[in-house]
Amino acid sequence: MSDKQLTIAVIGAGGKMGMRVSNNLQRSNHTVYYVENGEAGKARTIEAGRELSEAADAVKDADVVILSVPDIALGPVSEAIVPQVNPGTVVLTLDPAAAYANLLFRRDDIEYVVAHPCHPSVFLQRKTQAELDDTFGGIAAAQDVVAAIESGNAEKQALAEEVIKLMYAPVLDVHWVTVKQLAYLEPTLVEVVACMIGDLLNEALSETVNKVGVPEPAARAMLMGHVQVALANGLRGDNPFSDACLIAMDYGREKLIKDDWKSIFDDTELDSVLKQMLHLDHIHR
């Protein structure tokens, strides 16, 4: 960490992620300004003991401006905010979709950074109840962050990493990738695949209970334990799956998975899902 006191502006400070980010930054030694337009967000910010600022006042001398707003709002929000910042300012967004789709207002004299939290690993060794309760991250359980800086400026990357570690604290490590690589991580890897599978597991649990008639506590206990085994064996190789399990897995893959599923890692498919997420007709690159 540097000894320099930074000035940080949080745009959208009263939203879901804005509140999480602000809760952590409020505990830092840096000067933090909080900007929020929505009435509910303003009320949440004030209730949390934070003073609201006008955007122009917050960003005029900011070293880092955090745009903590939904992806679909980043275009117009950046168009309003970015022209007001000083040259060299780091403009940090929380998701890669808008940056990859080139929706952000562009200036050649500022630094664009994207930083997305990984959330605490399912394999994280947790020692306190607070860590056990913090499944999202940013409160008590440690997490990694994946980030991208468009210019590759090492000095600005170090400054951004300092703020990233504060806003997502506690942070184990920040992994630096390209904007495109980050877009393939989120949404493709973790939303298109992992989150979809999580929701599918819940549907399968519901069918087991409602259609087959298995008591819900028994079905949930069996699923929760086997999810951990499946992840530990599949992702870390902790133990081999049994021969019978491998046969069942092949049956499940044949019944549930399309043969061409890996096409989601083609650029055209990435563009397709981002267009749907951002409500766009096409991706600008």
C-alpha atoms as a printed R data frame, in Angstrom:
    type eleno elety resid chain resno       x       y       z
1   ATOM     1    CA   MET     A     1   0.000   0.000   0.000
2   ATOM     2    CA   SER     A     2   1.196   3.518  -0.790
3   ATOM     3    CA   ASP     A     3   1.293   6.257   1.808
4   ATOM     4    CA   LYS     A     4  -0.449   8.716  -0.498
5   ATOM     5    CA   GLN     A     5  -3.961   9.669   0.490
6   ATOM     6    CA   LEU     A     6  -6.212   9.191  -2.505
7   ATOM     7    CA   THR     A     7  -9.433  10.877  -3.497
8   ATOM     8    CA   ILE     A     8 -12.065   8.365  -4.595
9   ATOM     9    CA   ALA     A     9 -15.530   9.020  -5.999
10  ATOM    10    CA   VAL     A    10 -18.207   6.313  -5.918
11  ATOM    11    CA   ILE     A    11 -20.928   6.902  -8.504
12  ATOM    12    CA   GLY     A    12 -24.056   4.893  -7.664
13  ATOM    13    CA   ALA     A    13 -23.072   4.672  -4.005
14  ATOM    14    CA   GLY     A    14 -26.562   3.680  -2.862
15  ATOM    15    CA   GLY     A    15 -27.012   0.655  -5.133
16  ATOM    16    CA   LYS     A    16 -26.381  -2.984  -4.235
17  ATOM    17    CA   MET     A    17 -22.703  -3.036  -5.158
18  ATOM    18    CA   GLY     A    18 -22.322   0.661  -4.431
19  ATOM    19    CA   MET     A    19 -23.250   0.053  -0.809
20  ATOM    20    CA   ARG     A    20 -20.858  -2.903  -0.522
21  ATOM    21    CA   VAL     A    21 -17.995  -0.923  -2.056
22  ATOM    22    CA   SER     A    22 -18.757   2.144   0.045
23  ATOM    23    CA   ASN     A    23 -18.937   0.157   3.278
24  ATOM    24    CA   ASN     A    24 -15.326  -0.911   2.788
25  ATOM    25    CA   LEU     A    25 -13.983   2.375   1.431
26  ATOM    26    CA   GLN     A    26 -15.536   4.257   4.341
27  ATOM    27    CA   ARG     A    27 -13.139   2.395   6.651
28  ATOM    28    CA   SER     A    28 -10.065   3.483   4.676
29  ATOM    29    CA   ASN     A    29  -7.883   6.520   5.278
30  ATOM    30    CA   HIS     A    30  -8.648   7.930   1.850
31  ATOM    31    CA   THR     A    31 -11.029  10.759   0.994
32  ATOM    32    CA   VAL     A    32 -14.191   9.225  -0.448
33  ATOM    33    CA   TYR     A    33 -17.113  11.035  -2.069
34  ATOM    34    CA   TYR     A    34 -20.466   9.317  -2.508
35  ATOM    35    CA   VAL     A    35 -22.783  10.150  -5.402
36  ATOM    36    CA   GLU     A    36 -26.298   8.781  -5.850
37  ATOM    37    CA   ASN     A    37 -29.253   9.946  -7.957
38  ATOM    38    CA   GLY     A    38 -32.028   7.563  -6.891
39  ATOM    39    CA   GLU     A    39 -34.123   8.503  -3.891
40  ATOM    40    CA   ALA     A    40 -33.951   5.029  -2.338
41  ATOM    41    CA   GLY     A    41 -30.196   4.959  -2.873
42  ATOM    42    CA   LYS     A    42 -29.811   8.380  -1.310
43  ATOM    43    CA   ALA     A    43 -31.739   7.224   1.746
44  ATOM    44    CA   ARG     A    44 -29.552   4.102   2.091
45  ATOM    45    CA   THR     A    45 -26.381   6.171   1.795
46  ATOM    46    CA   ILE     A    46 -27.480   8.662   4.434
47  ATOM    47    CA   GLU     A    47 -28.708   5.874   6.723
48  ATOM    48    CA   ALA     A    48 -25.234   4.329   6.511
49  ATOM    49    CA   GLY     A    49 -23.779   7.568   7.863
50  ATOM    50    CA   ARG     A    50 -22.312   8.826   4.604
51  ATOM    51    CA   GLU     A    51 -22.631  12.331   3.187
52  ATOM    52    CA   LEU     A    52 -23.857  12.692  -0.379
53  ATOM    53    CA   SER     A    53 -22.000  14.821  -2.923
54  ATOM    54    CA   GLU     A    54 -22.826  16.211  -6.326
55  ATOM    55    CA   ALA     A    55 -21.102  14.357  -9.137
56  ATOM    56    CA   ALA     A    56 -19.204  17.387 -10.391
57  ATOM    57    CA   ASP     A    57 -17.748  18.070  -6.943
58  ATOM    58    CA   ALA     A    58 -16.919  14.405  -6.328
59  ATOM    59    CA   VAL     A    59 -14.996  13.726  -9.545
60  ATOM    60    CA   LYS     A    60 -13.182  17.004 -10.178
61  ATOM    61    CA   ASP     A    61 -10.098  16.056  -8.139
62  ATOM    62    CA   ALA     A    62 -10.597  12.283  -7.909
63  ATOM    63    CA   ASP     A    63  -7.688   9.907  -8.449
64  ATOM    64    CA   VAL     A    64 -10.153   7.052  -8.968
65  ATOM    65    CA   VAL     A    65 -13.794   7.244 -10.070
66  ATOM    66    CA   ILE     A    66 -15.777   4.050  -9.467
67  ATOM    67    CA   LEU     A    67 -18.837   3.633 -11.695
68  ATOM    68    CA   SER     A    68 -20.917   1.308  -9.542
69  ATOM    69    CA   VAL     A    69 -24.005   1.201 -11.735
70  ATOM    70    CA   PRO     A    70 -25.708  -1.591 -13.742
71  ATOM    71    CA   ASP     A    71 -24.087  -2.537 -17.048
72  ATOM    72    CA   ILE     A    72 -26.997  -1.219 -19.082
73  ATOM    73    CA   ALA     A    73 -26.559   2.212 -17.452
74  ATOM    74    CA   LEU     A    74 -22.788   2.489 -17.913
75  ATOM    75    CA   GLY     A    75 -23.048   4.099 -21.355
76  ATOM    76    CA   PRO     A    76 -25.076   7.154 -20.353
77  ATOM    77    CA   VAL     A    77 -23.496   7.393 -16.889
78  ATOM    78    CA   SER     A    78 -19.971   7.382 -18.319
79  ATOM    79    CA   GLU     A    79 -21.044   9.937 -20.922
80  ATOM    80    CA   ALA     A    80 -22.105  12.242 -18.087
81  ATOM    81    CA   ILE     A    81 -19.170  11.593 -15.749
82  ATOM    82    CA   VAL     A    82 -16.043  10.930 -17.830
83  ATOM    83    CA   PRO     A    83 -15.866  14.385 -19.515
84  ATOM    84    CA   GLN     A    84 -15.627  15.942 -16.045
85  ATOM    85    CA   VAL     A    85 -12.614  14.008 -14.715
86  ATOM    86    CA   ASN     A    86  -9.003  15.163 -14.853
87  ATOM    87    CA   PRO     A    87  -6.451  13.650 -17.252
88  ATOM    88    CA   GLY     A    88  -4.838  10.576 -15.711
89  ATOM    89    CA   THR     A    89  -7.869   9.688 -13.607
90  ATOM    90    CA   VAL     A    90  -8.610   5.986 -13.206
91  ATOM    91    CA   VAL     A    91 -12.213   5.208 -14.195
92  ATOM    92    CA   LEU     A    92 -13.066   1.842 -12.676
93  ATOM    93    CA   THR     A    93 -16.081  -0.277 -13.591
94  ATOM    94    CA   LEU     A    94 -17.185  -3.464 -11.854
95  ATOM    95    CA   ASP     A    95 -18.161  -5.646 -14.842
96  ATOM    96    CA   PRO     A    96 -16.428  -6.170 -18.202
97  ATOM    97    CA   ALA     A    97 -19.495  -6.290 -20.467
98  ATOM    98    CA   ALA     A    98 -19.783  -2.569 -21.212
99  ATOM    99    CA   ALA     A    99 -16.025  -2.122 -21.579
100 ATOM   100    CA   TYR     A   100 -15.754  -5.069 -23.968
101 ATOM   101    CA   ALA     A   101 -18.748  -3.823 -25.974
102 ATOM   102    CA   ASN     A   102 -17.120  -0.359 -26.167
103 ATOM   103    CA   LEU     A   103 -20.087   1.354 -24.526
104 ATOM   104    CA   LEU     A   104 -18.036   3.562 -22.224
105 ATOM   105    CA   PHE     A   105 -17.478   7.207 -23.108
106 ATOM   106    CA   ARG     A   106 -13.923   7.311 -24.462
107 ATOM   107    CA   ARG     A   107 -11.056   9.628 -23.627
108 ATOM   108    CA   ASP     A   108  -7.433   8.959 -24.528
109 ATOM   109    CA   ASP     A   109  -6.026  10.795 -21.514
110 ATOM   110    CA   ILE     A   110  -7.607   8.694 -18.728
111 ATOM   111    CA   GLU     A   111  -7.197   5.105 -17.538
112 ATOM   112    CA   TYR     A   112  -9.974   2.522 -17.872
113 ATOM   113    CA   VAL     A   113  -9.953  -0.382 -15.398
114 ATOM   114    CA   VAL     A   114 -12.436  -3.198 -14.824
115 ATOM   115    CA   ALA     A   115 -12.348  -5.208 -11.583
116 ATOM   116    CA   HIS     A   116 -14.752  -8.032 -10.748
117 ATOM   117    CA   PRO     A   117 -14.809  -9.974  -7.465
118 ATOM   118    CA   CYS     A   118 -14.440 -13.763  -7.609
119 ATOM   119    CA   HIS     A   119 -16.460 -14.238  -4.374
120 ATOM   120    CA   PRO     A   120 -15.103 -16.508  -1.631
121 ATOM   121    CA   SER     A   121 -14.063 -19.906  -2.960
122 ATOM   122    CA   VAL     A   122 -16.199 -22.913  -2.047
123 ATOM   123    CA   PHE     A   123 -12.906 -24.414  -0.856
124 ATOM   124    CA   LEU     A   124 -11.974 -21.447   1.364
125 ATOM   125    CA   GLN     A   125 -11.006 -22.515   4.887
126 ATOM   126    CA   ARG     A   126 -13.307 -20.463   7.111
127 ATOM   127    CA   LYS     A   127 -12.554 -20.008  10.801
128 ATOM   128    CA   THR     A   128 -15.298 -17.734  12.129
129 ATOM   129    CA   GLN     A   129 -19.070 -17.581  11.912
130 ATOM   130    CA   ALA     A   130 -18.788 -14.253  10.085
131 ATOM   131    CA   GLU     A   131 -16.652 -15.920   7.423
132 ATOM   132    CA   LEU     A   132 -19.124 -18.788   7.136
133 ATOM   133    CA   ASP     A   133 -22.010 -16.356   6.709
134 ATOM   134    CA   ASP     A   134 -20.220 -14.260   4.062
135 ATOM   135    CA   THR     A   135 -20.854 -16.271   0.907
136 ATOM   136    CA   PHE     A   136 -20.799 -13.179  -1.344
137 ATOM   137    CA   GLY     A   137 -17.548 -11.648  -0.133
138 ATOM   138    CA   GLY     A   138 -16.515  -8.138   0.810
139 ATOM   139    CA   ILE     A   139 -17.390  -8.524   4.485
140 ATOM   140    CA   ALA     A   140 -15.422 -11.205   6.321
141 ATOM   141    CA   ALA     A   141 -14.505 -14.039   3.957
142 ATOM   142    CA   ALA     A   142 -11.446 -13.518   1.759
143 ATOM   143    CA   GLN     A   143 -11.782 -13.534  -2.016
144 ATOM   144    CA   ASP     A   144  -9.718 -13.017  -5.158
145 ATOM   145    CA   VAL     A   145 -10.432 -10.336  -7.765
146 ATOM   146    CA   VAL     A   146  -9.854 -10.421 -11.524
147 ATOM   147    CA   ALA     A   147  -9.079  -7.075 -13.149
148 ATOM   148    CA   ALA     A   148  -8.078  -5.546 -16.482
149 ATOM   149    CA   ILE     A   149  -6.436  -2.239 -17.360
150 ATOM   150    CA   GLU     A   150  -6.726  -1.190 -20.969
151 ATOM   151    CA   SER     A   151  -3.520   0.855 -21.220
152 ATOM   152    CA   GLY     A   152  -1.195  -1.499 -19.362
153 ATOM   153    CA   ASN     A   153   0.227   1.471 -17.419
154 ATOM   154    CA   ALA     A   154   2.083  -0.147 -14.480
155 ATOM   155    CA   GLU     A   155   1.833   2.887 -12.207
156 ATOM   156    CA   LYS     A   156  -1.907   3.241 -12.726
157 ATOM   157    CA   GLN     A   157  -2.346  -0.515 -12.358
158 ATOM   158    CA   ALA     A   158  -0.680  -0.381  -8.936
159 ATOM   159    CA   LEU     A   159  -2.905   2.536  -7.888
160 ATOM   160    CA   ALA     A   160  -6.011   0.728  -9.107
161 ATOM   161    CA   GLU     A   161  -4.989  -2.470  -7.316
162 ATOM   162    CA   GLU     A   162  -4.680  -0.587  -4.036
163 ATOM   163    CA   VAL     A   163  -8.261   0.673  -4.365
164 ATOM   164    CA   ILE     A   164  -9.526  -2.701  -5.602
165 ATOM   165    CA   LYS     A   165  -8.123  -4.446  -2.527
166 ATOM   166    CA   LEU     A   166  -9.880  -1.918  -0.301
167 ATOM   167    CA   MET     A   167 -13.267  -1.931  -2.009
168 ATOM   168    CA   TYR     A   168 -13.528  -5.742  -2.183
169 ATOM   169    CA   ALA     A   169 -11.743  -6.462   1.114
170 ATOM   170    CA   PRO     A   170 -10.601  -8.854   2.389
171 ATOM   171    CA   VAL     A   171  -8.750  -9.723  -0.845
172 ATOM   172    CA   LEU     A   172  -6.245 -12.544  -1.267
173 ATOM   173    CA   ASP     A   173  -4.942 -11.647  -4.728
174 ATOM   174    CA   VAL     A   174  -5.757  -9.522  -7.777
175 ATOM   175    CA   HIS     A   175  -5.300 -11.366 -11.090
176 ATOM   176    CA   TRP     A   176  -4.675  -9.126 -14.115
177 ATOM   177    CA   VAL     A   177  -6.033 -10.203 -17.509
178 ATOM   178    CA   THR     A   178  -7.279  -8.502 -20.678
179 ATOM   179    CA   VAL     A   179 -10.769  -7.025 -20.960
180 ATOM   180    CA   LYS     A   180 -11.733  -9.749 -23.432
181 ATOM   181    CA   GLN     A   181 -10.440 -12.495 -21.132
182 ATOM   182    CA   LEU     A   182 -12.409 -10.990 -18.252
183 ATOM   183    CA   ALA     A   183 -15.540 -10.991 -20.429
184 ATOM   184    CA   TYR     A   184 -15.039 -14.707 -21.050
185 ATOM   185    CA   LEU     A   185 -14.781 -15.240 -17.299
186 ATOM   186    CA   GLU     A   186 -17.895 -13.145 -16.624
187 ATOM   187    CA   PRO     A   187 -20.387 -13.927 -18.126
188 ATOM   188    CA   THR     A   188 -19.325 -17.060 -20.051
189 ATOM   189    CA   LEU     A   189 -17.579 -19.180 -17.437
190 ATOM   190    CA   VAL     A   190 -19.378 -18.137 -14.282
191 ATOM   191    CA   GLU     A   191 -22.854 -17.027 -15.400
192 ATOM   192    CA   VAL     A   192 -23.552 -18.937 -18.599
193 ATOM   193    CA   VAL     A   193 -22.103 -22.128 -17.070
194 ATOM   194    CA   ALA     A   194 -21.669 -22.065 -13.279
195 ATOM   195    CA   CYS     A   195 -24.700 -19.983 -12.276
196 ATOM   196    CA   MET     A   196 -26.890 -21.840 -14.769
197 ATOM   197    CA   ILE     A   197 -25.794 -25.157 -13.257
198 ATOM   198    CA   GLY     A   198 -26.506 -23.846  -9.761
199 ATOM   199    CA   ASP     A   199 -30.042 -22.960 -10.795
200 ATOM   200    CA   LEU     A   200 -30.404 -26.317 -12.566
201 ATOM   201    CA   LEU     A   201 -29.431 -28.077  -9.335
202 ATOM   202    CA   ASN     A   202 -32.245 -26.255  -7.563
203 ATOM   203    CA   GLU     A   203 -34.699 -27.364 -10.272
204 ATOM   204    CA   ALA     A   204 -33.486 -30.956  -9.926
205 ATOM   205    CA   LEU     A   205 -33.962 -30.733  -6.164
206 ATOM   206    CA   SER     A   206 -37.506 -29.488  -6.671
207 ATOM   207    CA   GLU     A   207 -38.316 -32.375  -9.052
208 ATOM   208    CA   THR     A   208 -36.868 -34.884  -6.576
209 ATOM   209    CA   VAL     A   209 -39.107 -33.550  -3.822
210 ATOM   210    CA   ASN     A   210 -42.292 -32.697  -5.727
211 ATOM   211    CA   LYS     A   211 -42.383 -35.368  -8.429
212 ATOM   212    CA   VAL     A   212 -40.625 -38.319  -6.788
213 ATOM   213    CA   GLY     A   213 -41.821 -37.549  -3.274
214 ATOM   214    CA   VAL     A   214 -38.485 -37.690  -1.430
215 ATOM   215    CA   PRO     A   215 -38.705 -35.726   1.848
216 ATOM   216    CA   GLU     A   216 -37.118 -32.322   1.293
217 ATOM   217    CA   PRO     A   217 -34.592 -32.528   4.187
218 ATOM   218    CA   ALA     A   218 -33.302 -35.874   2.910
219 ATOM   219    CA   ALA     A   219 -33.008 -34.678  -0.693
220 ATOM   220    CA   ARG     A   220 -31.331 -31.407   0.306
221 ATOM   221    CA   ALA     A   221 -28.842 -33.180   2.596
222 ATOM   222    CA   MET     A   222 -27.900 -35.645  -0.138
223 ATOM   223    CA   LEU     A   223 -27.497 -32.894  -2.738
224 ATOM   224    CA   MET     A   224 -25.491 -30.458  -0.599
225 ATOM   225    CA   GLY     A   225 -22.959 -33.080   0.413
226 ATOM   226    CA   HIS     A   226 -22.585 -34.469  -3.066
227 ATOM   227    CA   VAL     A   227 -22.184 -31.009  -4.601
228 ATOM   228    CA   GLN     A   228 -19.049 -30.589  -2.485
229 ATOM   229    CA   VAL     A   229 -17.771 -34.041  -3.489
230 ATOM   230    CA   ALA     A   230 -18.521 -33.348  -7.161
231 ATOM   231    CA   LEU     A   231 -16.621 -30.047  -7.075
232 ATOM   232    CA   ALA     A   232 -13.712 -31.436  -5.058
233 ATOM   233    CA   ASN     A   233 -13.327 -34.451  -7.335
234 ATOM   234    CA   GLY     A   234 -14.099 -32.677 -10.600
235 ATOM   235    CA   LEU     A   235 -12.137 -29.463 -10.070
236 ATOM   236    CA   ARG     A   236  -9.330 -30.571  -7.745
237 ATOM   237    CA   GLY     A   237  -9.093 -34.322  -8.239
238 ATOM   238    CA   ASP     A   238  -9.353 -34.959  -4.493
239 ATOM   239    CA   ASN     A   239 -10.757 -38.449  -5.040
240 ATOM   240    CA   PRO     A   240 -11.622 -40.477  -8.152
241 ATOM   241    CA   PHE     A   241 -15.279 -40.911  -9.076
242 ATOM   242    CA   SER     A   242 -16.391 -44.546  -8.793
243 ATOM   243    CA   ASP     A   243 -16.828 -46.614 -11.974
244 ATOM   244    CA   ALA     A   244 -20.602 -46.665 -11.496
245 ATOM   245    CA   CYS     A   245 -20.631 -42.887 -10.967
246 ATOM   246    CA   LEU     A   246 -18.674 -42.363 -14.194
247 ATOM   247    CA   ILE     A   247 -21.333 -44.346 -16.082
248 ATOM   248    CA   ALA     A   248 -24.077 -42.235 -14.513
249 ATOM   249    CA   MET     A   249 -22.141 -39.061 -15.366
250 ATOM   250    CA   ASP     A   250 -21.902 -40.115 -19.021
251 ATOM   251    CA   TYR     A   251 -25.649 -40.785 -19.035
252 ATOM   252    CA   GLY     A   252 -26.299 -37.340 -17.536
253 ATOM   253    CA   ARG     A   253 -24.018 -35.613 -20.051
254 ATOM   254    CA   GLU     A   254 -25.814 -37.369 -22.934
255 ATOM   255    CA   LYS     A   255 -29.258 -36.413 -21.594
256 ATOM   256    CA   LEU     A   256 -28.507 -32.843 -20.508
257 ATOM   257    CA   ILE     A   257 -25.603 -31.399 -22.507
258 ATOM   258    CA   LYS     A   258 -25.611 -30.411 -26.182
259 ATOM   259    CA   ASP     A   259 -22.734 -31.764 -28.270
260 ATOM   260    CA   ASP     A   260 -21.747 -28.252 -29.387
261 ATOM   261    CA   TRP     A   261 -21.877 -26.634 -25.931
262 ATOM   262    CA   LYS     A   262 -18.242 -25.480 -26.136
263 ATOM   263    CA   SER     A   263 -19.254 -23.038 -28.869
264 ATOM   264    CA   ILE     A   264 -20.059 -20.608 -26.028
265 ATOM   265    CA   PHE     A   265 -16.309 -19.887 -26.029
266 ATOM   266    CA   ASP     A   266 -16.458 -18.544 -29.613
267 ATOM   267    CA   ASP     A   267 -16.327 -14.768 -30.018
268 ATOM   268    CA   THR     A   268 -19.642 -14.717 -31.876
269 ATOM   269    CA   GLU     A   269 -21.363 -16.447 -28.960
270 ATOM   270    CA   LEU     A   270 -19.783 -14.051 -26.452
271 ATOM   271    CA   ASP     A   271 -21.109 -11.165 -28.527
272 ATOM   272    CA   SER     A   272 -24.530 -12.808 -28.651
273 ATOM   273    CA   VAL     A   273 -24.930 -13.215 -24.908
274 ATOM   274    CA   LEU     A   274 -23.594  -9.719 -24.196
275 ATOM   275    CA   LYS     A   275 -26.022  -8.203 -26.702
276 ATOM   276    CA   GLN     A   276 -28.858  -9.880 -24.819
277 ATOM   277    CA   MET     A   277 -27.536  -8.848 -21.407
278 ATOM   278    CA   LEU     A   278 -26.970  -5.228 -22.464
279 ATOM   279    CA   HIS     A   279 -30.099  -5.017 -24.636
280 ATOM   280    CA   LEU     A   280 -28.056  -4.108 -27.729
281 ATOM   281    CA   ASP     A   281 -28.589  -4.705 -31.430
282 ATOM   282    CA   HIS     A   282 -24.849  -5.196 -31.968
283 ATOM   283    CA   ILE     A   283 -21.498  -4.968 -30.194
284 ATOM   284    CA   HIS     A   284 -19.343  -1.913 -30.991
285 ATOM   285    CA   ARG     A   285 -15.653  -2.799 -31.275
